[in-house]
mmCIF file of C-alpha atoms in Angstrom:
data_model
loop_
_atom_site.group_PDB
_atom_site.id
_atom_site.type_symbol
_atom_site.label_atom_id
_atom_site.label_comp_id
_atom_site.label_asym_id
_atom_site.label_seq_id
_atom_site.Cartn_x
_atom_site.Cartn_y
_atom_site.Cartn_z
ATOM 1 C CA MET M 1 -65.034 90.158 160.555
ATOM 2 C CA SER M 2 -65.327 93.731 161.419
ATOM 3 C CA GLY M 3 -64.634 92.678 164.756
ATOM 4 C CA ARG M 4 -61.345 91.074 163.487
ATOM 5 C CA TRP M 5 -60.277 94.522 161.766
ATOM 6 C CA PHE M 6 -61.119 96.573 164.598
ATOM 7 C CA ALA M 7 -58.814 94.187 166.675
ATOM 8 C CA ALA M 8 -56.046 94.099 164.208
ATOM 9 C CA LEU M 9 -56.127 97.897 163.912
ATOM 10 C CA LEU M 10 -56.195 98.310 167.446
ATOM 11 C CA ALA M 11 -52.990 96.361 167.905
ATOM 12 C CA VAL M 12 -51.359 98.506 165.139
ATOM 13 C CA VAL M 13 -52.073 101.532 167.076
ATOM 14 C CA VAL M 14 -51.033 100.484 170.540
ATOM 15 C CA GLY M 15 -47.983 98.974 168.834
ATOM 16 C CA VAL M 16 -47.167 102.085 167.036
ATOM 17 C CA TYR M 17 -47.752 104.246 170.312
ATOM 18 C CA LEU M 18 -45.596 102.103 172.421
ATOM 19 C CA LEU M 19 -42.828 102.752 169.998
ATOM 20 C CA PRO M 20 -39.978 105.160 170.900
ATOM 21 C CA SER M 21 -40.260 108.578 169.655
ATOM 22 C CA PRO M 22 -37.272 110.609 168.079
ATOM 23 C CA ILE M 23 -38.611 113.811 169.041
ATOM 24 C CA ASP M 24 -39.460 115.118 172.229
ATOM 25 C CA PRO M 25 -42.148 118.069 172.086
ATOM 26 C CA ARG M 26 -43.381 120.347 174.915
ATOM 27 C CA PRO M 27 -47.072 121.945 174.857
ATOM 28 C CA HIS M 28 -47.061 125.036 173.089
ATOM 29 C CA THR M 29 -49.922 127.231 172.401
ATOM 30 C CA LEU M 30 -49.874 129.309 169.095
ATOM 31 C CA LYS M 31 -51.215 133.006 168.911
ATOM 32 C CA GLY M 32 -54.702 131.695 167.383
ATOM 33 C CA PRO M 33 -55.633 130.816 163.886
ATOM 34 C CA PRO M 34 -53.834 132.420 161.097
ATOM 35 C CA PRO M 35 -55.160 135.567 159.612
ATOM 36 C CA ALA M 36 -58.090 135.740 156.770
ATOM 37 C CA LEU M 37 -56.828 135.617 153.361
ATOM 38 C CA GLU M 38 -58.412 138.738 152.387
ATOM 39 C CA GLY M 39 -57.324 142.327 151.517
ATOM 40 C CA PRO M 40 -53.877 142.686 151.028
ATOM 41 C CA LEU M 41 -53.436 138.702 151.968
ATOM 42 C CA ALA M 42 -56.081 137.848 149.168
ATOM 43 C CA VAL M 43 -55.141 134.796 147.054
ATOM 44 C CA ASN M 44 -53.726 135.848 143.888
ATOM 45 C CA THR M 45 -51.880 134.051 141.017
ATOM 46 C CA ARG M 46 -49.279 136.714 140.246
ATOM 47 C CA LEU M 47 -46.226 134.255 140.744
ATOM 48 C CA GLN M 48 -47.584 131.724 138.403
ATOM 49 C CA ARG M 49 -46.989 134.417 135.384
ATOM 50 C CA GLY M 50 -43.365 133.919 136.354
ATOM 51 C CA ARG M 51 -40.926 132.374 133.598
ATOM 52 C CA ARG M 52 -39.478 128.640 134.757
ATOM 53 C CA LEU M 53 -35.679 128.568 133.989
ATOM 54 C CA PHE M 54 -33.469 125.568 133.620
ATOM 55 C CA THR M 55 -36.148 122.890 134.309
ATOM 56 C CA GLY M 56 -34.421 119.562 135.029
ATOM 57 C CA LYS M 57 -31.238 121.289 135.393
ATOM 58 C CA LEU M 58 -31.283 123.437 138.686
ATOM 59 C CA HIS M 59 -32.643 121.037 141.490
ATOM 60 C CA GLY M 60 -34.054 122.837 144.519
ATOM 61 C CA PRO M 61 -32.003 126.028 144.349
ATOM 62 C CA GLU M 62 -32.510 127.816 147.838
ATOM 63 C CA SER M 63 -30.948 131.059 147.901
ATOM 64 C CA PHE M 64 -29.978 133.678 145.275
ATOM 65 C CA THR M 65 -27.487 136.514 145.155
ATOM 66 C CA ALA M 66 -26.177 138.765 142.037
ATOM 67 C CA ASP M 67 -23.145 140.478 141.025
ATOM 68 C CA ASP M 68 -22.718 144.092 139.346
ATOM 69 C CA GLU M 69 -22.284 142.423 135.938
ATOM 70 C CA GLY M 70 -25.889 140.862 135.986
ATOM 71 C CA ASN M 71 -24.994 137.272 136.907
ATOM 72 C CA VAL M 72 -27.038 135.450 139.567
ATOM 73 C CA TYR M 73 -25.435 132.364 141.804
ATOM 74 C CA THR M 74 -27.574 129.910 143.646
ATOM 75 C CA GLY M 75 -26.908 126.655 145.334
ATOM 76 C CA THR M 76 -28.700 123.554 144.600
ATOM 77 C CA VAL M 77 -29.843 120.292 146.768
ATOM 78 C CA ASP M 78 -27.430 118.300 145.192
ATOM 79 C CA GLY M 79 -24.507 120.009 146.710
ATOM 80 C CA LYS M 80 -23.637 122.434 143.716
ATOM 81 C CA LEU M 81 -23.237 126.075 142.933
ATOM 82 C CA TRP M 82 -23.910 127.653 139.866
ATOM 83 C CA ARG M 83 -23.966 130.979 138.040
ATOM 84 C CA ILE M 84 -26.833 132.051 135.850
ATOM 85 C CA GLY M 85 -25.734 134.722 133.401
ATOM 86 C CA PRO M 86 -27.365 137.475 131.992
ATOM 87 C CA ASP M 87 -28.134 135.670 128.787
ATOM 88 C CA ASP M 88 -29.410 132.562 130.761
ATOM 89 C CA SER M 89 -26.374 130.495 130.652
ATOM 90 C CA LEU M 90 -25.828 128.247 133.289
ATOM 91 C CA THR M 91 -22.303 127.584 134.885
ATOM 92 C CA PHE M 92 -21.168 125.088 137.240
ATOM 93 C CA ILE M 93 -18.957 126.350 139.579
ATOM 94 C CA THR M 94 -18.049 123.880 142.330
ATOM 95 C CA HIS M 95 -19.793 121.538 145.086
ATOM 96 C CA THR M 96 -19.763 121.924 148.569
ATOM 97 C CA GLY M 97 -19.570 118.352 149.466
ATOM 98 C CA GLN M 98 -18.444 114.848 147.580
ATOM 99 C CA ASN M 99 -19.603 115.027 143.931
ATOM 100 C CA LEU M 100 -21.469 111.524 143.665
ATOM 101 C CA PRO M 101 -23.937 110.663 141.093
ATOM 102 C CA GLU M 102 -26.565 109.986 144.076
ATOM 103 C CA CYS M 103 -26.231 113.576 145.111
ATOM 104 C CA GLY M 104 -29.796 115.224 145.085
ATOM 105 C CA SER M 105 -31.403 111.831 144.571
ATOM 106 C CA SER M 106 -32.148 111.507 148.297
ATOM 107 C CA THR M 107 -31.813 113.626 151.538
ATOM 108 C CA ASP M 108 -29.717 110.819 153.033
ATOM 109 C CA TYR M 109 -26.864 111.521 150.775
ATOM 110 C CA GLU M 110 -26.943 115.322 151.831
ATOM 111 C CA PRO M 111 -24.717 114.997 154.748
ATOM 112 C CA VAL M 112 -21.937 113.681 152.265
ATOM 113 C CA CYS M 113 -22.929 115.896 149.140
ATOM 114 C CA GLY M 114 -23.773 119.185 150.836
ATOM 115 C CA ARG M 115 -26.384 121.388 150.918
ATOM 116 C CA PRO M 116 -25.827 125.141 150.015
ATOM 117 C CA HIS M 117 -28.239 127.042 151.720
ATOM 118 C CA GLY M 118 -27.578 131.153 152.413
ATOM 119 C CA ILE M 119 -25.311 132.688 149.708
ATOM 120 C CA ARG M 120 -24.171 136.356 149.480
ATOM 121 C CA LEU M 121 -21.173 138.164 147.885
ATOM 122 C CA ASP M 122 -18.902 139.945 150.158
ATOM 123 C CA HIS M 123 -16.979 143.183 149.068
ATOM 124 C CA ARG M 124 -13.973 141.299 147.791
ATOM 125 C CA GLY M 125 -16.324 139.272 145.126
ATOM 126 C CA GLN M 126 -16.208 135.964 146.879
ATOM 127 C CA LEU M 127 -19.404 133.823 147.668
ATOM 128 C CA ILE M 128 -20.089 133.485 151.168
ATOM 129 C CA VAL M 129 -22.024 130.059 151.530
ATOM 130 C CA ALA M 130 -23.749 128.631 154.585
ATOM 131 C CA ASP M 131 -23.891 124.769 153.717
ATOM 132 C CA SER M 132 -26.298 123.117 156.267
ATOM 133 C CA TYR M 133 -23.999 120.287 156.984
ATOM 134 C CA PHE M 134 -20.241 121.477 156.492
ATOM 135 C CA GLY M 135 -20.148 125.119 157.595
ATOM 136 C CA LEU M 136 -19.143 128.642 156.623
ATOM 137 C CA TYR M 137 -17.592 128.510 153.047
ATOM 138 C CA SER M 138 -15.827 131.516 151.104
ATOM 139 C CA VAL M 139 -15.777 130.530 147.302
ATOM 140 C CA ASP M 140 -14.340 132.212 144.283
ATOM 141 C CA PRO M 141 -17.188 132.219 141.630
ATOM 142 C CA GLN M 142 -14.448 132.356 138.923
ATOM 143 C CA THR M 143 -12.018 128.968 139.724
ATOM 144 C CA GLY M 144 -14.443 127.582 142.260
ATOM 145 C CA GLU M 145 -11.779 127.401 144.619
ATOM 146 C CA LYS M 146 -13.127 127.421 148.368
ATOM 147 C CA THR M 147 -12.134 127.755 151.973
ATOM 148 C CA LEU M 148 -13.721 126.873 154.759
ATOM 149 C CA LEU M 149 -14.096 129.821 157.209
ATOM 150 C CA VAL M 150 -15.633 127.864 160.153
ATOM 151 C CA GLY M 151 -16.816 124.228 160.287
ATOM 152 C CA SER M 152 -20.047 122.688 161.690
ATOM 153 C CA SER M 153 -17.988 120.613 163.908
ATOM 154 C CA GLU M 154 -16.224 123.650 165.244
ATOM 155 C CA GLY M 155 -19.671 125.292 165.908
ATOM 156 C CA ALA M 156 -19.938 128.081 168.560
ATOM 157 C CA ASP M 157 -19.714 128.214 172.485
ATOM 158 C CA GLY M 158 -19.064 124.606 172.293
ATOM 159 C CA VAL M 159 -22.215 123.704 170.511
ATOM 160 C CA PRO M 160 -21.740 122.304 166.717
ATOM 161 C CA PHE M 161 -23.817 123.514 163.975
ATOM 162 C CA ALA M 162 -26.206 121.140 162.772
ATOM 163 C CA PHE M 163 -28.424 123.143 160.072
ATOM 164 C CA LEU M 164 -26.788 126.130 158.860
ATOM 165 C CA ASN M 165 -29.409 128.397 157.202
ATOM 166 C CA GLY M 166 -29.793 131.843 156.669
ATOM 167 C CA LEU M 167 -26.933 134.424 155.463
ATOM 168 C CA GLU M 168 -26.372 138.191 155.325
ATOM 169 C CA ILE M 169 -23.237 140.400 155.184
ATOM 170 C CA SER M 170 -22.754 144.048 156.471
ATOM 171 C CA SER M 171 -21.479 146.042 153.580
ATOM 172 C CA GLN M 172 -20.276 148.651 156.218
ATOM 173 C CA THR M 173 -18.152 146.042 158.342
ATOM 174 C CA GLY M 174 -17.802 142.976 156.435
ATOM 175 C CA VAL M 175 -19.262 141.153 159.448
ATOM 176 C CA ILE M 176 -21.333 137.769 158.356
ATOM 177 C CA TYR M 177 -24.591 137.182 159.941
ATOM 178 C CA PHE M 178 -26.088 133.469 159.890
ATOM 179 C CA THR M 179 -28.453 131.272 161.288
ATOM 180 C CA ASP M 180 -28.151 127.707 162.850
ATOM 181 C CA SER M 181 -31.662 126.353 162.370
ATOM 182 C CA SER M 182 -31.237 123.875 165.237
ATOM 183 C CA SER M 183 -28.592 122.227 167.224
ATOM 184 C CA ARG M 184 -30.499 118.640 166.992
ATOM 185 C CA TRP M 185 -31.764 118.283 163.876
ATOM 186 C CA GLY M 186 -30.142 118.509 160.395
ATOM 187 C CA ARG M 187 -31.453 119.824 157.257
ATOM 188 C CA ARG M 188 -32.867 116.288 156.114
ATOM 189 C CA HIS M 189 -34.676 115.919 159.005
ATOM 190 C CA VAL M 190 -36.718 119.398 158.818
ATOM 191 C CA ARG M 191 -39.782 118.115 159.045
ATOM 192 C CA LEU M 192 -39.161 116.774 162.433
ATOM 193 C CA GLU M 193 -37.369 119.938 163.460
ATOM 194 C CA VAL M 194 -40.713 122.126 162.505
ATOM 195 C CA LEU M 195 -42.906 119.366 164.445
ATOM 196 C CA GLU M 196 -41.054 119.192 167.358
ATOM 197 C CA LEU M 197 -41.229 123.143 167.850
ATOM 198 C CA ASN M 198 -38.112 123.415 169.762
ATOM 199 C CA SER M 199 -36.025 126.291 170.773
ATOM 200 C CA LEU M 200 -32.531 125.076 169.760
ATOM 201 C CA GLY M 201 -31.890 127.449 166.943
ATOM 202 C CA ARG M 202 -29.171 130.430 166.803
ATOM 203 C CA LEU M 203 -28.294 133.511 165.382
ATOM 204 C CA LEU M 204 -24.576 134.268 164.921
ATOM 205 C CA SER M 205 -22.007 136.350 163.616
ATOM 206 C CA TYR M 206 -18.743 135.563 161.807
ATOM 207 C CA HIS M 207 -15.820 138.186 162.193
ATOM 208 C CA PRO M 208 -13.799 138.134 158.938
ATOM 209 C CA GLN M 209 -11.013 139.905 160.560
ATOM 210 C CA THR M 210 -10.404 137.672 163.643
ATOM 211 C CA GLY M 211 -11.994 134.474 162.337
ATOM 212 C CA SER M 212 -14.160 134.508 165.500
ATOM 213 C CA VAL M 213 -17.793 133.434 165.860
ATOM 214 C CA THR M 214 -20.347 135.352 168.199
ATOM 215 C CA VAL M 215 -23.767 134.101 169.455
ATOM 216 C CA LEU M 216 -26.176 136.700 169.075
ATOM 217 C CA LEU M 217 -29.334 134.916 170.070
ATOM 218 C CA ASP M 218 -30.156 131.730 171.334
ATOM 219 C CA SER M 219 -33.255 129.673 172.105
ATOM 220 C CA LEU M 220 -34.600 130.514 168.720
ATOM 221 C CA TYR M 221 -37.498 128.418 167.099
ATOM 222 C CA MET M 222 -35.757 127.438 163.706
ATOM 223 C CA PRO M 223 -34.223 130.626 162.774
ATOM 224 C CA ASN M 224 -34.138 130.982 159.045
ATOM 225 C CA GLY M 225 -33.593 133.956 156.824
ATOM 226 C CA VAL M 226 -31.972 136.976 157.584
ATOM 227 C CA ALA M 227 -31.556 140.586 156.074
ATOM 228 C CA LEU M 228 -30.402 143.813 157.409
ATOM 229 C CA SER M 229 -31.930 147.135 157.322
ATOM 230 C CA PRO M 230 -30.797 149.685 154.666
ATOM 231 C CA ASP M 231 -28.986 151.632 157.460
ATOM 232 C CA GLU M 232 -28.113 148.240 159.074
ATOM 233 C CA SER M 233 -29.203 149.287 162.240
ATOM 234 C CA PHE M 234 -31.247 146.023 162.754
ATOM 235 C CA LEU M 235 -31.912 142.751 161.060
ATOM 236 C CA LEU M 236 -34.825 141.067 159.949
ATOM 237 C CA LEU M 237 -35.095 137.043 161.042
ATOM 238 C CA ALA M 238 -37.281 134.584 160.466
ATOM 239 C CA GLU M 239 -38.439 131.932 163.054
ATOM 240 C CA THR M 240 -40.151 129.542 160.940
ATOM 241 C CA SER M 241 -41.854 127.103 162.982
ATOM 242 C CA LEU M 242 -43.557 130.109 164.981
ATOM 243 C CA ALA M 243 -44.842 131.415 161.827
ATOM 244 C CA ARG M 244 -43.096 134.807 162.945
ATOM 245 C CA ILE M 245 -40.561 137.340 162.001
ATOM 246 C CA LEU M 246 -38.073 139.110 164.789
ATOM 247 C CA ARG M 247 -36.315 141.982 164.712
ATOM 248 C CA TYR M 248 -32.699 142.103 166.302
ATOM 249 C CA TRP M 249 -31.046 145.602 167.098
ATOM 250 C CA LEU M 250 -27.411 146.005 166.012
ATOM 251 C CA LYS M 251 -27.133 149.869 166.698
ATOM 252 C CA GLY M 252 -29.067 152.464 168.750
ATOM 253 C CA PRO M 253 -30.216 152.231 172.525
ATOM 254 C CA LYS M 254 -31.799 148.806 171.631
ATOM 255 C CA ALA M 255 -28.834 147.199 170.406
ATOM 256 C CA GLY M 256 -28.227 143.599 171.438
ATOM 257 C CA THR M 257 -31.887 142.995 171.982
ATOM 258 C CA LYS M 258 -34.987 141.641 170.041
ATOM 259 C CA GLU M 259 -38.480 142.466 169.483
ATOM 260 C CA VAL M 260 -41.465 140.582 167.434
ATOM 261 C CA VAL M 261 -42.498 142.223 164.077
ATOM 262 C CA LEU M 262 -44.705 140.171 162.712
ATOM 263 C CA ASP M 263 -46.618 137.305 164.468
ATOM 264 C CA ASN M 264 -49.184 134.640 163.528
ATOM 265 C CA MET M 265 -48.391 134.976 159.739
ATOM 266 C CA ILE M 266 -50.228 133.317 156.986
ATOM 267 C CA GLY M 267 -47.498 130.599 156.654
ATOM 268 C CA TYR M 268 -44.007 129.722 157.628
ATOM 269 C CA PRO M 269 -41.562 132.451 156.784
ATOM 270 C CA ASP M 270 -38.382 131.251 155.152
ATOM 271 C CA ASN M 271 -35.933 133.831 153.059
ATOM 272 C CA ILE M 272 -36.181 137.457 153.621
ATOM 273 C CA ARG M 273 -34.390 140.112 150.851
ATOM 274 C CA LEU M 274 -34.352 143.893 150.943
ATOM 275 C CA SER M 275 -36.572 145.007 148.115
ATOM 276 C CA ASP M 276 -35.361 148.110 146.275
ATOM 277 C CA HIS M 277 -38.130 150.214 147.862
ATOM 278 C CA GLY M 278 -36.745 149.835 151.527
ATOM 279 C CA THR M 279 -39.398 147.157 152.305
ATOM 280 C CA PHE M 280 -38.862 143.523 152.626
ATOM 281 C CA LEU M 281 -39.729 140.345 150.635
ATOM 282 C CA VAL M 282 -40.635 137.370 152.626
ATOM 283 C CA GLY M 283 -40.662 133.708 150.809
ATOM 284 C CA ILE M 284 -43.552 132.152 152.584
ATOM 285 C CA THR M 285 -43.356 128.051 152.529
ATOM 286 C CA THR M 286 -46.757 126.469 153.668
ATOM 287 C CA PRO M 287 -49.813 127.296 155.216
ATOM 288 C CA PRO M 288 -49.553 126.647 159.409
ATOM 289 C CA PHE M 289 -50.191 123.251 160.199
ATOM 290 C CA LEU M 290 -49.412 122.988 163.748
ATOM 291 C CA ASP M 291 -52.163 125.045 165.292
ATOM 292 C CA LEU M 292 -53.762 122.141 166.206
ATOM 293 C CA THR M 293 -51.035 119.899 167.276
ATOM 294 C CA ALA M 294 -49.011 122.415 168.848
ATOM 295 C CA PRO M 295 -50.607 122.205 172.518
ATOM 296 C CA TYR M 296 -50.489 118.125 172.494
ATOM 297 C CA PRO M 297 -46.840 116.445 172.301
ATOM 298 C CA ALA M 298 -48.198 112.922 172.294
ATOM 299 C CA VAL M 299 -50.271 113.607 169.458
ATOM 300 C CA LYS M 300 -47.037 114.900 167.627
ATOM 301 C CA ARG M 301 -45.194 111.783 168.942
ATOM 302 C CA PHE M 302 -47.730 109.546 167.882
ATOM 303 C CA LEU M 303 -47.727 110.954 164.245
ATOM 304 C CA VAL M 304 -43.941 110.903 163.897
ATOM 305 C CA LYS M 305 -44.146 107.419 164.774
ATOM 306 C CA MET M 306 -46.840 106.549 162.290
ATOM 307 C CA LYS M 307 -44.754 108.197 159.345
ATOM 308 C CA LEU M 308 -41.461 106.273 160.393
ATOM 309 C CA SER M 309 -43.586 102.896 160.669
ATOM 310 C CA GLY M 310 -44.961 103.513 157.495
#
C-alpha cells in the first residue's frame, strides 16, 4: 500500500512540475538573514492597545490622509473612498470603479471595482488617488466628482501602469510622486509579484501644470510607499520585495540619484509617512519569507504551480 501511495504522490509531483509556470523568477541572493528581534527591534504589543474602528464597515483600508478640520480620508478594497469625521462618523464619497454587490468579495472583481491605494490631499483640497487598476484620479471630497488625470492604459514612456501603489505630493511644487509596483502583475496577483522577485517597478512624477508623467526610476523591486523629507530634498521609497528602503534625491548635488538607506529589514516595508518629529514611520507587513527560496527559481515555480493546481 505504501508503495502505491508513493507512486501516486510521485506522479502528482511530476505532473505539477511539468505544468507551465506563470512566473519567470531569476536567482537572487538576499543580504543574509533578517536582523534579530532584540533591542529597539524587540517584539512588543503597543499596536494591540489601539482602538478598532468601523468593524464590518471599512474593508481593507490601505492609505490615509487628513485635512485641517480633522477629517480622515481612506480607500477600501471594494473600490470605495470614505471620509471619517472627527466625531468618528463615516461618510461614503465615491467609488473608483463600478459599484457592484460583488465588490470586495474577491480580488477577481478588483479590475472592475477598482482598488484605491495611495491617497493624499493637494493644495486645493482635492483628493489625489492612485487606483491600482485605473490610474491617477483627482476627487472632490465634498461632491465625489472624480477626474482621471492619467489612465493606467496610457502609462508612461509607452509602458502601461499595472499596479499603481504609493503616492506623495510636494507642498512646494504640487508635483505628484507615485509608484507603479509592476508592469506585469496587477494588485490581485501581488503574491506572484513578490515571489517572482522581478525588477519591473517604477517611481514616477505627474506634473499638474502640464499633465505630463516622468519616469524617475525604473528597474525597481516592487516599489511601494513614498514619503518626502521635511525640506523636500529627497523622498524615501519602499522596495517591498527586497525588504529595503531607498532614498531618491530631488535636490542638491545628488539630485536624480538613489541610494540604499535601510536594507535587510525585519519585514517587508509598505507605507511610509513623515512623523511630527521629522522621522519616518514605516508599516511592515510580514516577516521575510523569500530568503530560502530567492536563489532557487525552480523551487519558486514549483510552489506557484502547486498553489494554482490546488
